[in-house]
Structures are given as structure tokens and as C-alpha cells.
CSV table of C-alpha atoms in Angstrom, one decimal:
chain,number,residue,atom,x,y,z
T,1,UNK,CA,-2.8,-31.9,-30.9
T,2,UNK,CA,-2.2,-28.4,-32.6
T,3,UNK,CA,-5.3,-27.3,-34.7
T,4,UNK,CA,-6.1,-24.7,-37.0
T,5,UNK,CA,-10.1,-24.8,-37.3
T,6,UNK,CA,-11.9,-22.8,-40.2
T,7,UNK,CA,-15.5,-22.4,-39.5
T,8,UNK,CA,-17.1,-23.3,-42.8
T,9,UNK,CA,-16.0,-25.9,-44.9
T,10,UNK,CA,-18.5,-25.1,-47.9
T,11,UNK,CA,-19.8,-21.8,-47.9
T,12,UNK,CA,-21.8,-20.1,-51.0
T,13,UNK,CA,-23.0,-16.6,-51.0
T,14,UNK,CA,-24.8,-13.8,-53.4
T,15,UNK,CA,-23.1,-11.3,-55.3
T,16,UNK,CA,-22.9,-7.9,-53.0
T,17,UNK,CA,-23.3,-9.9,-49.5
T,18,UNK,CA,-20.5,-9.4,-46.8
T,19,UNK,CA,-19.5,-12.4,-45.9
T,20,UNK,CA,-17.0,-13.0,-42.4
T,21,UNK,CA,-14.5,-16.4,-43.0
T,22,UNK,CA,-13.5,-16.9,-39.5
T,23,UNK,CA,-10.4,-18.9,-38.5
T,24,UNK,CA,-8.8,-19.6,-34.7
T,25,UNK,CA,-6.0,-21.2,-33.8
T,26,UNK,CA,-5.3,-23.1,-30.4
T,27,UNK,CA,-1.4,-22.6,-30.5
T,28,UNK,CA,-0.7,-19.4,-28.7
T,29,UNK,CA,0.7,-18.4,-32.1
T,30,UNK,CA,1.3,-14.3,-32.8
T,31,UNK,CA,1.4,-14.6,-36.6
T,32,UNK,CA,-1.6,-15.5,-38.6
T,33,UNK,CA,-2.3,-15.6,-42.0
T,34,UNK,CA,-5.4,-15.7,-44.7
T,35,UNK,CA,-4.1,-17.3,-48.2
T,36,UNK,CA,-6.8,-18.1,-51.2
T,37,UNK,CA,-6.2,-21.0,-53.1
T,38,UNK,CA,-7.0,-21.2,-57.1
T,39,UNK,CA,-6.1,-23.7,-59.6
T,40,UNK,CA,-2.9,-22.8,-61.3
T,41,UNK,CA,-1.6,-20.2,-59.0
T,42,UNK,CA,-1.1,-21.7,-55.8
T,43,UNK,CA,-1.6,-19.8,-52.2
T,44,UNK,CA,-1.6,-16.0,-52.5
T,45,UNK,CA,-1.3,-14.1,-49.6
T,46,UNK,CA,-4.2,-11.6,-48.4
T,47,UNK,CA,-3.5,-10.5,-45.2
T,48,UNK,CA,-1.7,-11.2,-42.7
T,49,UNK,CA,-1.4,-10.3,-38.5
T,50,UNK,CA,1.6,-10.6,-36.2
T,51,UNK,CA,-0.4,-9.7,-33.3
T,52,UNK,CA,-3.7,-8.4,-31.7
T,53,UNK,CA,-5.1,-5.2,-33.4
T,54,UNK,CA,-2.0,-5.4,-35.9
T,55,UNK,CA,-2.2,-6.3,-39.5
T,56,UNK,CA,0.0,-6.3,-42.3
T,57,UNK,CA,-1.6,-6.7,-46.8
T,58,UNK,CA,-0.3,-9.5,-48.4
T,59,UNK,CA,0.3,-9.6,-52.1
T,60,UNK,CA,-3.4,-9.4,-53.1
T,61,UNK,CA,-5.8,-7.3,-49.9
T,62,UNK,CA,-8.1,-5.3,-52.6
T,63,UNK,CA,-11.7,-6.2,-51.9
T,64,UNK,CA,-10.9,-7.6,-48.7
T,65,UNK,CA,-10.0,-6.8,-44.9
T,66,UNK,CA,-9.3,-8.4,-41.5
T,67,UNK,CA,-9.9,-8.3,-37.7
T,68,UNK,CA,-8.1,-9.5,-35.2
T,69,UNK,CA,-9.5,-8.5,-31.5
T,70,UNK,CA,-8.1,-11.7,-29.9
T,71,UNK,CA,-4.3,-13.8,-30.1
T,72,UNK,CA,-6.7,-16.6,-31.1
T,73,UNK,CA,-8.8,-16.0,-33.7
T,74,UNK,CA,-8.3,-14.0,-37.3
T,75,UNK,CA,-11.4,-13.4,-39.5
T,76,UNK,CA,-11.3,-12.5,-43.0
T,77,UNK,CA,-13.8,-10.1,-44.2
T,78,UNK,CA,-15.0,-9.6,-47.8
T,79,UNK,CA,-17.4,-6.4,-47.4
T,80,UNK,CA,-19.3,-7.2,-51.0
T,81,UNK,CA,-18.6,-10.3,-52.6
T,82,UNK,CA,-18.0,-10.4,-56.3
T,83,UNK,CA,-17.9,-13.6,-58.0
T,84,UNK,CA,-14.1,-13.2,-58.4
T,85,UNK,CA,-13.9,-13.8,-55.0
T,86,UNK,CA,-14.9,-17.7,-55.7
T,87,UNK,CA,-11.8,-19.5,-54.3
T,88,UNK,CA,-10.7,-21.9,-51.6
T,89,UNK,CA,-9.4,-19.8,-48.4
T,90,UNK,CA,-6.7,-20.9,-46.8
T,91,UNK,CA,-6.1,-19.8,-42.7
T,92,UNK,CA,-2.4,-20.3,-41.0
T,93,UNK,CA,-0.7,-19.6,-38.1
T,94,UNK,CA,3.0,-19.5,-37.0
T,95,UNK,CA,5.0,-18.8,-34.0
T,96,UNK,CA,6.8,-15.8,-34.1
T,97,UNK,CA,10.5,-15.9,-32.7
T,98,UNK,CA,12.4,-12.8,-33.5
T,99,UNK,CA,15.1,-15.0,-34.6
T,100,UNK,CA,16.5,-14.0,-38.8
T,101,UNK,CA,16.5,-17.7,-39.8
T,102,UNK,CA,14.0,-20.5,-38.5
T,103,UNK,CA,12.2,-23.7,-39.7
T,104,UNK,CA,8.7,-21.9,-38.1
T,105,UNK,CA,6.8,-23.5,-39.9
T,106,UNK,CA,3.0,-22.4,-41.0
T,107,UNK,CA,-0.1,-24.7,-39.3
T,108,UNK,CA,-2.9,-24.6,-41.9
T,109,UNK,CA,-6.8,-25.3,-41.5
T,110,UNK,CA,-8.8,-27.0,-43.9
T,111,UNK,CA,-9.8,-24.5,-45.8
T,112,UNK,CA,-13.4,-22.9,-46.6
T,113,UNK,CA,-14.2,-23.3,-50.3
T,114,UNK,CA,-16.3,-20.0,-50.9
T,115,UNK,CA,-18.4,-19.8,-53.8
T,116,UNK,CA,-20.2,-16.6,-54.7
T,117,UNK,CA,-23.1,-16.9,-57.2
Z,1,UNK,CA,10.9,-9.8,-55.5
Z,2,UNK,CA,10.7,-13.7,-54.4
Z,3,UNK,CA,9.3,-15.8,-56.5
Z,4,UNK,CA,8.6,-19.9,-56.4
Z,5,UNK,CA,8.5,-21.7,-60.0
Z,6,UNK,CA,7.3,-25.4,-60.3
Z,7,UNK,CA,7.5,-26.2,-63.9
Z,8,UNK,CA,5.6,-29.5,-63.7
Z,9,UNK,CA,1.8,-29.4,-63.1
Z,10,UNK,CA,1.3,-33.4,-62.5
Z,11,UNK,CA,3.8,-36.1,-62.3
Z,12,UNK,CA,3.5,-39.7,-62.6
Z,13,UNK,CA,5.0,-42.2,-60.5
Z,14,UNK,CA,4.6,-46.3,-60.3
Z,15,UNK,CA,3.9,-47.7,-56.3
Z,16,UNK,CA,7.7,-47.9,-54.5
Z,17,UNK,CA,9.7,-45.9,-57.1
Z,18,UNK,CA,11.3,-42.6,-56.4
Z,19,UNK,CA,10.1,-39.6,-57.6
Z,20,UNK,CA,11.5,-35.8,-57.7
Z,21,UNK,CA,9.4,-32.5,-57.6
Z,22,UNK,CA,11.0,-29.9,-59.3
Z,23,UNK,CA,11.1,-26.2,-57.8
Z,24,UNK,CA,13.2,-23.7,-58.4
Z,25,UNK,CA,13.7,-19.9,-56.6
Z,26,UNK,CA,14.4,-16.4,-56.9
Z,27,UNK,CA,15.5,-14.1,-54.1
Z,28,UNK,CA,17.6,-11.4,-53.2
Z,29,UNK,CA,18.4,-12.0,-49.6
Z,30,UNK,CA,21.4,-14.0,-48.1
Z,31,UNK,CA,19.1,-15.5,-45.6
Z,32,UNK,CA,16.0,-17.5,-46.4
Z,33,UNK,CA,14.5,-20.7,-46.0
Z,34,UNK,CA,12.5,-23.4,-48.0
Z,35,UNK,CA,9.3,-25.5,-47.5
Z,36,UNK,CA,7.3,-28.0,-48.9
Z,37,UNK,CA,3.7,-28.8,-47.8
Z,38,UNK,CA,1.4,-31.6,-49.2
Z,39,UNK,CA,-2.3,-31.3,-49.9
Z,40,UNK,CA,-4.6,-34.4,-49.9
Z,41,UNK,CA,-7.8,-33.8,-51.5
Z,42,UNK,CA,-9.1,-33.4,-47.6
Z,43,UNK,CA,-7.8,-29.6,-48.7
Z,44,UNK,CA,-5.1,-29.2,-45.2
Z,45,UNK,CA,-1.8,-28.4,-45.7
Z,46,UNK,CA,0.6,-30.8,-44.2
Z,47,UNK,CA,4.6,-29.9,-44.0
Z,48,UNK,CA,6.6,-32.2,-45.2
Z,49,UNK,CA,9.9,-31.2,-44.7
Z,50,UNK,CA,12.4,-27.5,-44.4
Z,51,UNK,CA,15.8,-26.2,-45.8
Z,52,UNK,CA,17.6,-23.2,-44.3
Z,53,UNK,CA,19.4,-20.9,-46.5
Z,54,UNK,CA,22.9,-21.7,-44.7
Z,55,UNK,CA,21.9,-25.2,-44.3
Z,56,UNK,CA,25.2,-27.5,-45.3
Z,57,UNK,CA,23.7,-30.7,-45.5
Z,58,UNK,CA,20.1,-31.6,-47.7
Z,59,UNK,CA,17.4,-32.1,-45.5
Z,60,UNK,CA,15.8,-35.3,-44.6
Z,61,UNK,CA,12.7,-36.6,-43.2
Z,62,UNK,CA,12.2,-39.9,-43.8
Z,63,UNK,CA,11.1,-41.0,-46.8
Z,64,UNK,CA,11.7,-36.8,-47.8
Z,65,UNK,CA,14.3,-35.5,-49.0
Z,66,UNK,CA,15.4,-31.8,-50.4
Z,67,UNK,CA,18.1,-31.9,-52.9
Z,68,UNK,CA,19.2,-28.5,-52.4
Z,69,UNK,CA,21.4,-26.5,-55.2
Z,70,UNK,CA,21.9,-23.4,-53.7
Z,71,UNK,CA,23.9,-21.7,-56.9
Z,72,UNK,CA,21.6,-23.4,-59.2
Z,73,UNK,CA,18.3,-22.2,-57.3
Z,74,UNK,CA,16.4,-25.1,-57.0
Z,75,UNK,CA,15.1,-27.2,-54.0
Z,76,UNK,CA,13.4,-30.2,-55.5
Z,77,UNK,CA,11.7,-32.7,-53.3
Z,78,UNK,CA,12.6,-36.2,-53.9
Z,79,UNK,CA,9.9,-39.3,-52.4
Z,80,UNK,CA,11.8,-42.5,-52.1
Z,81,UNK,CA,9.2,-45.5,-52.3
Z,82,UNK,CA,6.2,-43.8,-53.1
Z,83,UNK,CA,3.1,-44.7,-51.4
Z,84,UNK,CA,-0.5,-44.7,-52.9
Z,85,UNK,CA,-1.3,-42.4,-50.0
Z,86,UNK,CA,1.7,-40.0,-51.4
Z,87,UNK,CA,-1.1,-38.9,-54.3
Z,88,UNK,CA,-1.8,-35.4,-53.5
Z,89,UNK,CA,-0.6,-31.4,-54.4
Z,90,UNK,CA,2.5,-30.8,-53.5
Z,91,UNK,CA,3.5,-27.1,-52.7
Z,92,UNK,CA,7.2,-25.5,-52.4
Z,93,UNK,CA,7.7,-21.9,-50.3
Z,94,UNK,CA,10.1,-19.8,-49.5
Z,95,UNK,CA,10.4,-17.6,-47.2
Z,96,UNK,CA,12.9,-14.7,-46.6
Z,97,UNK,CA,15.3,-14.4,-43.3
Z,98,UNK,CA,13.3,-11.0,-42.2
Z,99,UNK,CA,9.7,-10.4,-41.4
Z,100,UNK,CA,7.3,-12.5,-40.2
Z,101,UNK,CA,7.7,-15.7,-41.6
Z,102,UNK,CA,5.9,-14.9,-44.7
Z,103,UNK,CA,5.8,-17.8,-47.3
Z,104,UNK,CA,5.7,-17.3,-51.1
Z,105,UNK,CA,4.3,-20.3,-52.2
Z,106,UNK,CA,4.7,-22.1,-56.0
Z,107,UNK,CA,1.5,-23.3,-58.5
Z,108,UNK,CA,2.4,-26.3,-57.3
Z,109,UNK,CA,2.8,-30.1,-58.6
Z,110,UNK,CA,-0.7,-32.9,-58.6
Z,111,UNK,CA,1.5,-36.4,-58.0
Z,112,UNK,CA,-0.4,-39.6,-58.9
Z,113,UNK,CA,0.7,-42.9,-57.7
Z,114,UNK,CA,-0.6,-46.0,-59.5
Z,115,UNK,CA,-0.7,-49.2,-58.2
């Protein structure tokens, strides 16, 4: 069974702490992806990777960054929290096949909801 | 720029009716594909069911289906027979024919399904 595993469910932090969401994926998949959640605007995407040591900004990066020293596993870091940074955090992977059209379709975890007080 | 619109923040629906989700799309490229995902209140994304740009017919999958409109932009989801267990977020993407299988993801759609 495919799996996507996010290592916090629940995590709540302080204001200025850096905090590391880390997210690894069992698929053999090149592309992975960090997406926060928030009520009335759907997934946004951070960051993304479409393989080791490579990494791509999404639509919203500021504030944050990400490593990824192994196929496997993506972390997202936030290097000082703010409490705009209160969100649920979405991890994803997908296969990447080179082709211009496909169906490859994202895997998702089950999210960390991050609150930062 | 792509862009995802889903107009209807909750929907109602009565145990074994249908239902439709409503999403509409805006892109540039020739080539690009669409997505819908679930999301139970467990919080994981589940796909339900995919459209390709140059796709003739409208996707199926089971009880799923995509009514496609490819002049008119929209790829609403239609649930045949809902199930209680159909209550959840629902969640259209798009994706565009180059890259790396970046999705653009809607607000998405809370469906409740009463008994």
C-alpha cells in the first residue's frame, strides 16, 4: 500500500521558533510537494522538489524553505514561525514521467495542523 | 496564469440522489489536465477521478463522473447515489501539460449528505 506519512499530526509552536515539518514517501516518487491548507483558499503551493538536492517556489515560499537530501523524504522548514504561519500543511508526491500529458496523480499525507501561538 | 473557481462553498444533498460540484478553469495552454480529490474530516486527500485536456469522452469512475465542457471551461463532478460516507471537501485541480505535475487547486466545495 502506497503511503505518504507526515510526522506530526498536531503540532503547536511559539512565535520566533524554527520549526522542521517532515514528510517521506515510500513510492520511489521524484516529485514532491509541500501545500498549506486554510479555510476559504484551498491548497497553495510552497515548494516543491523534482529530485534530490533540487527545488523549485511554489506560489507562496516567503518565510519558508525546504531540504531534500534523500528521494524519500522532503522537510519543510519555517526558520521563525509567525502566527501567520497557523495552517494545516499538506505533503504530496508524484511520479515524474517526462511525458506532456498524464493522469500522475498527487499521493497526499494526512496533513500536520501547525499552530503557532 | 491558471486559476481553479468553485463557486459553491457547501452543497446539500438527500442519501441516493445525485449531486453536481461545480468548477470552472482558466488556462492558456492546449494541453492540461483535471482533478478532483476528496477530503474526509481524517484531513488526506483521496483522488477521485482525472480528465485530460484532449480527452474525448467524460471520465468515469464509478459512481464519479466529470461532465467536461471544454469551450465552456468547466469540469464539474457529478455523484450518482450519494452515500452518507460521500460527506466531505471536495477539491478540483488543474494542472498544465508542462512541468512537473504541478496542481492549482480550487477553495473547494463542503458536501453534506443527510440521511
Amino acid at each position: 500500500d502506497v503511503k505518504v506519512t507526515q510526522s506530526s499530526r498536531y503540532l503547536v509552536k511559539r512565535t520566533g521558533e524554527k520549526v522542521f515539518l517532515e514528510c517521506v514517501q515510500d513510492m520511489d516518487h521524484e516529485n514532491m510537494f509541500w501545500y498549506r491548507q486554510d479555510p476559504g483558499l484551498g491548497l497553495r503551493l510552497i515548494y516543491f522538489s523534482y529530485d534530490v538536492k533540487m527545488k523549485e517556489k511554489g506560489d507562496i515560499p516567503e518565510g519558508y524553505s525546504v531540504s531534500r537530501e534523500k528521494k524519500e523524504r522532503f522537510s519543510l522548514i519555517l526558520e521563525s514561525a509567525s502566527t501567520n504561519q497557523t495552517s494545516m500543511y499538506l505533503c504530496a508526491s508524484s511520479l515524474r514521467t517526462g511525458a506532456e500529458r498524464g493522469n500522475e496523480k498527487l499521493f497526499f499525507g494526512s496533513g500536520t495542523q501547525l499552530s503557532v501561538l | 496564469a491558471q486559476k481553479i473557481t468553485q463557486t459553491q462553498p457547501g452543497m446539500f444533498v438527500q442519501e441516493k440522489e445525485a449531486v453536481t460540484l461545480d468548477c470552472t478553469y482558466d488556462t492558456s495552454d492546449q494541453s492540461y489536465g483535471l482533478f478532483w480529490y476528496k477530503q474526509p474530516s481524517s484531513g488526506e486527500m483521496i483522488f477521485l477521478i482525472y480528465q485530460g485536456s484532449y480527452d474525448e469522452q467524460n471520465a468515469t469512475e464509478g459512481r464519479y463522473s466529470l461532465n467536461f465542457q471544454k469551450a465552456r471551461k468547466s469540469a464539474n463532478l457529478v455523484i450518482s447515489a450519494s452515500q452518507l460516507g460521500d460527506s466531505a471537501m471536495y477539491f478540483c485541480a488543474m494542472k498544465n501539460g508542462r512541468g512537473f505535475q504541478k496542481l492549482v487547486f480550487g477553495t473547494g466545495t463542503r458536501l453534506l449528505v443527510s440521511p
